[in-house]
Amino acid sequence: MAVIVALGAFLMTLAGGWTAQRVTDRRHLVLGLAGGLMLGVVGLDLLPEAMRAAGDEVFGVPLALLLFVTGFLLAHVGERLLAVRQAAHGAANGAPHATGNGAPRGPGNGAPREHAHRAPEVGLTAAAAMVGHSLADGVALGAAFQVGGGMGVAVALAVVTHDFADGFNTYTLTSLYGNARRRALTMLFADALAPVAGAASTLLFTLPEEPLGAYLGFFAGVLLYLAAAEILPEAHHRHPALSTLLCTVGGVAGIWLVVGLAD
């Protein structure tokens, strides 16, 4: 049953990615919605689950929160290191070109220099984290059906519904950082297959709850950094519109609805 439900998650993930790539003319709305979905998943789904599962404290701080902050900091440090490396590479290849009004532009494709730090590796790393999250979703789904049918149905509802957001975010994150469409689709399909693989793996073993909770806390920190420092600022950079803000609020509200129905 868990594997069958995971196949539904597979289809929902692909549907989310398809939606993300079909609305390129409303990119600011896509990013606003993606940021809201990511914020909702972190605050209303991942972090509460991590707090319940991880349990232990380390020097007076719950392990899940400690890993949450660690994930946020590592995402920030990783992106800054990539930015420094790319800036040094650009300096070695010569100064950036200037536009007619004196604004610097990136080498080669004329992209604004302000976005030159968005290394494709950051997008791939973020998408890989989403794949890891989806794999954990599948494992959690299988574990829930091991506990009992009622628990399995509740988790199935949450997993299948928010995998639409996972597919949406995976494609958006990969393409936002300048990766080609083929790479974005590859990561999308990997994300779609991950819950199926995770659910199937539970036919072979039983996963301890605490390591799963620790991972969810860490991943929540990474996801929050991407939403707050990258996705939402990009959404409002060129289109600081009320509609973009409403998409963000709607994304959070949608995840709240999913979590409420699952409970």
XYZ file of C-alpha atoms in Angstrom:
263
model
C 0.000 0.000 0.000
C 2.813 2.427 0.843
C 4.437 1.855 -2.555
C 1.109 2.377 -4.342
C 0.571 5.669 -2.508
C 4.149 6.671 -3.353
C 3.302 6.228 -7.042
C 0.628 8.873 -6.512
C 3.321 11.090 -5.001
C 5.414 10.434 -8.132
C 2.634 11.815 -10.345
C 1.987 14.803 -8.075
C 5.685 15.723 -8.119
C 5.733 15.700 -11.914
C 2.559 17.800 -11.955
C 4.222 20.374 -9.714
C 7.296 20.566 -11.953
C 5.130 20.821 -15.075
C 3.251 23.737 -13.522
C 6.501 25.516 -12.623
C 7.862 25.367 -16.176
C 4.606 26.348 -17.894
C 4.217 29.720 -16.212
C 7.520 31.338 -17.197
C 5.727 34.541 -18.274
C 4.595 34.951 -14.666
C 7.929 34.061 -13.108
C 7.564 36.469 -10.217
C 4.288 34.820 -9.250
C 5.895 31.374 -9.497
C 8.737 32.436 -7.224
C 6.381 34.131 -4.783
C 4.283 30.982 -4.554
C 7.380 28.788 -4.274
C 8.693 30.912 -1.409
C 5.385 30.648 0.410
C 5.211 26.901 -0.087
C 8.765 26.480 1.186
C 8.109 28.678 4.221
C 4.934 26.756 4.988
C 6.636 23.379 4.636
C 9.426 24.477 6.992
C 7.363 26.126 9.709
C 4.202 24.046 9.633
C 5.380 20.605 8.534
C 9.100 19.832 8.744
C 10.087 21.635 11.936
C 7.163 20.445 14.108
C 7.734 16.874 12.909
C 11.459 17.157 13.613
C 10.779 18.498 17.101
C 8.506 15.552 17.853
C 10.850 12.939 16.442
C 14.380 14.058 17.334
C 13.628 14.452 21.029
C 17.014 14.871 22.725
C 18.606 18.146 23.825
C 22.228 19.180 23.304
C 23.479 21.675 25.902
C 19.956 22.887 26.635
C 18.812 23.155 22.996
C 16.557 20.599 21.263
C 18.569 18.625 18.714
C 16.096 19.406 15.934
C 16.497 23.180 16.479
C 20.272 22.904 16.688
C 20.353 21.082 13.347
C 17.849 23.562 11.945
C 20.249 26.445 12.647
C 23.174 24.332 11.393
C 21.401 23.687 8.101
C 20.641 27.382 7.661
C 24.250 28.381 8.362
C 25.753 25.694 6.120
C 23.493 26.765 3.253
C 24.617 30.359 3.738
C 28.313 29.458 4.031
C 28.113 27.152 1.000
C 26.528 29.793 -1.185
C 29.007 32.468 -0.063
C 31.962 30.197 -0.829
C 30.574 29.514 -4.303
C 30.042 33.250 -4.823
C 33.620 34.050 -3.792
C 34.971 31.345 -6.096
C 32.914 32.566 -9.036
C 33.863 36.206 -8.382
C 37.536 35.247 -8.338
C 37.067 33.302 -11.585
C 35.368 36.306 -13.193
C 38.157 38.623 -12.065
C 40.763 36.292 -13.549
C 38.941 36.363 -16.895
C 38.742 40.149 -17.007
C 36.447 42.931 -15.831
C 32.708 42.677 -16.563
C 31.252 44.610 -19.441
C 29.331 47.773 -18.766
C 25.903 48.731 -20.047
C 25.010 52.074 -21.507
C 24.091 53.480 -18.103
C 27.255 52.213 -16.442
C 25.675 49.159 -14.810
C 28.066 46.195 -14.896
C 26.994 43.088 -16.714
C 28.135 39.527 -16.481
C 30.507 38.019 -19.024
C 29.279 36.204 -22.087
C 25.517 36.367 -21.938
C 24.951 39.951 -20.861
C 23.266 38.938 -17.615
C 23.269 41.570 -14.867
C 26.309 41.272 -12.641
C 24.074 41.270 -9.554
C 22.950 37.752 -10.502
C 26.369 36.446 -11.524
C 26.874 34.927 -8.079
C 24.023 32.484 -8.654
C 26.207 29.496 -9.392
C 24.409 26.512 -10.954
C 25.944 24.291 -8.262
C 23.794 26.024 -5.635
C 20.625 25.148 -7.526
C 21.727 21.552 -7.998
C 22.625 21.232 -4.317
C 19.278 22.650 -3.277
C 17.442 20.334 -5.655
C 19.458 17.374 -4.348
C 18.328 18.310 -0.843
C 14.736 18.282 -2.104
C 15.333 14.799 -3.513
C 16.673 13.714 -0.124
C 13.590 15.175 1.511
C 11.325 13.272 -0.887
C 13.239 10.076 -0.142
C 12.625 10.701 3.565
C 8.940 11.301 2.727
C 8.762 7.855 1.170
C 10.490 6.258 4.147
C 8.107 8.063 6.506
C 5.187 6.861 4.415
C 6.313 3.251 4.620
C 7.003 3.559 8.353
C 3.526 5.018 8.936
C 1.888 2.044 7.258
C 4.021 -0.193 9.456
C 2.503 1.517 12.511
C -1.087 1.184 11.327
C -3.609 1.939 8.609
C -4.918 5.175 10.168
C -1.442 6.637 10.534
C -0.589 5.541 6.998
C -3.607 7.298 5.494
C -2.840 10.551 7.344
C 0.795 10.567 6.253
C -0.198 9.553 2.715
C -2.473 12.583 2.422
C 0.284 14.915 3.557
C 2.978 13.332 1.357
C 0.945 13.118 -1.847
C -0.414 16.649 -1.532
C 2.776 18.455 -0.645
C 4.803 16.511 -3.218
C 3.152 18.851 -5.709
C 4.978 21.655 -3.885
C 8.174 19.568 -3.861
C 8.099 19.140 -7.642
C 7.266 22.801 -8.101
C 10.149 23.875 -5.879
C 12.662 21.367 -7.273
C 12.221 22.595 -10.828
C 12.165 26.253 -9.730
C 15.297 25.981 -7.583
C 17.291 24.190 -10.284
C 16.364 26.587 -13.088
C 16.594 29.739 -10.950
C 20.363 29.333 -10.618
C 20.986 29.131 -14.347
C 20.874 25.380 -14.912
C 19.673 24.145 -18.303
C 16.149 22.807 -18.696
C 17.523 19.264 -19.108
C 19.175 19.415 -15.688
C 16.031 20.830 -14.118
C 13.961 17.996 -15.614
C 16.519 15.421 -14.461
C 16.290 16.674 -10.885
C 12.499 16.768 -11.162
C 12.340 13.104 -12.206
C 14.799 12.168 -9.448
C 12.565 13.956 -6.961
C 9.511 12.139 -8.330
C 11.183 8.719 -8.033
C 12.570 9.365 -4.543
C 9.364 8.724 -2.513
C 8.768 5.484 -4.404
C 12.301 4.311 -3.581
C 11.916 5.416 0.037
C 8.612 3.610 0.504
C 9.960 0.460 -1.159
C 12.993 0.480 1.142
C 10.769 0.107 4.214
C 9.824 -3.347 2.993
C 13.369 -4.335 4.002
C 13.920 -2.492 7.311
C 12.379 -0.337 10.033
C 13.794 3.197 10.317
C 14.454 4.601 13.813
C 12.455 7.755 14.468
C 15.204 9.945 15.937
C 17.592 9.974 12.923
C 14.673 10.856 10.673
C 13.707 13.737 12.956
C 17.297 15.000 13.041
C 17.469 15.001 9.243
C 14.167 16.868 8.939
C 15.433 19.579 11.299
C 18.609 20.052 9.264
C 16.752 20.128 5.959
C 14.244 22.653 7.329
C 17.130 25.072 7.995
C 18.473 24.686 4.454
C 15.035 25.206 2.961
C 14.324 28.290 5.066
C 17.578 29.899 3.934
C 16.734 29.326 0.279
C 13.222 30.726 0.727
C 14.198 33.793 2.745
C 17.540 34.701 1.171
C 17.027 33.666 -2.450
C 13.516 32.823 -3.659
C 11.473 35.622 -2.059
C 13.968 38.450 -2.770
C 14.158 37.291 -6.390
C 10.360 37.215 -6.621
C 10.087 40.878 -5.586
C 13.228 42.140 -7.329
C 11.606 43.214 -10.596
C 7.913 42.802 -9.729
C 7.236 44.109 -6.207
C 3.515 43.613 -6.810
C 0.677 42.819 -4.430
C -0.119 39.736 -6.525
C 3.340 38.302 -5.759
C 2.823 38.870 -2.041
C -0.600 37.232 -2.218
C 0.949 34.192 -3.919
C 3.422 33.883 -1.039
C 0.675 34.121 1.585
C -1.405 31.666 -0.430
C 1.471 29.190 -0.512
C 1.782 29.269 3.283
C -1.995 28.962 3.694
C -2.052 26.005 1.301
C 0.508 24.088 3.328
C -1.410 24.950 6.526
C -4.518 23.449 4.948
C -2.633 20.297 3.961
C -1.161 19.879 7.448
C -4.555 20.477 9.063
C -6.280 17.909 6.849
C -3.524 15.387 7.481
C -3.937 15.753 11.257
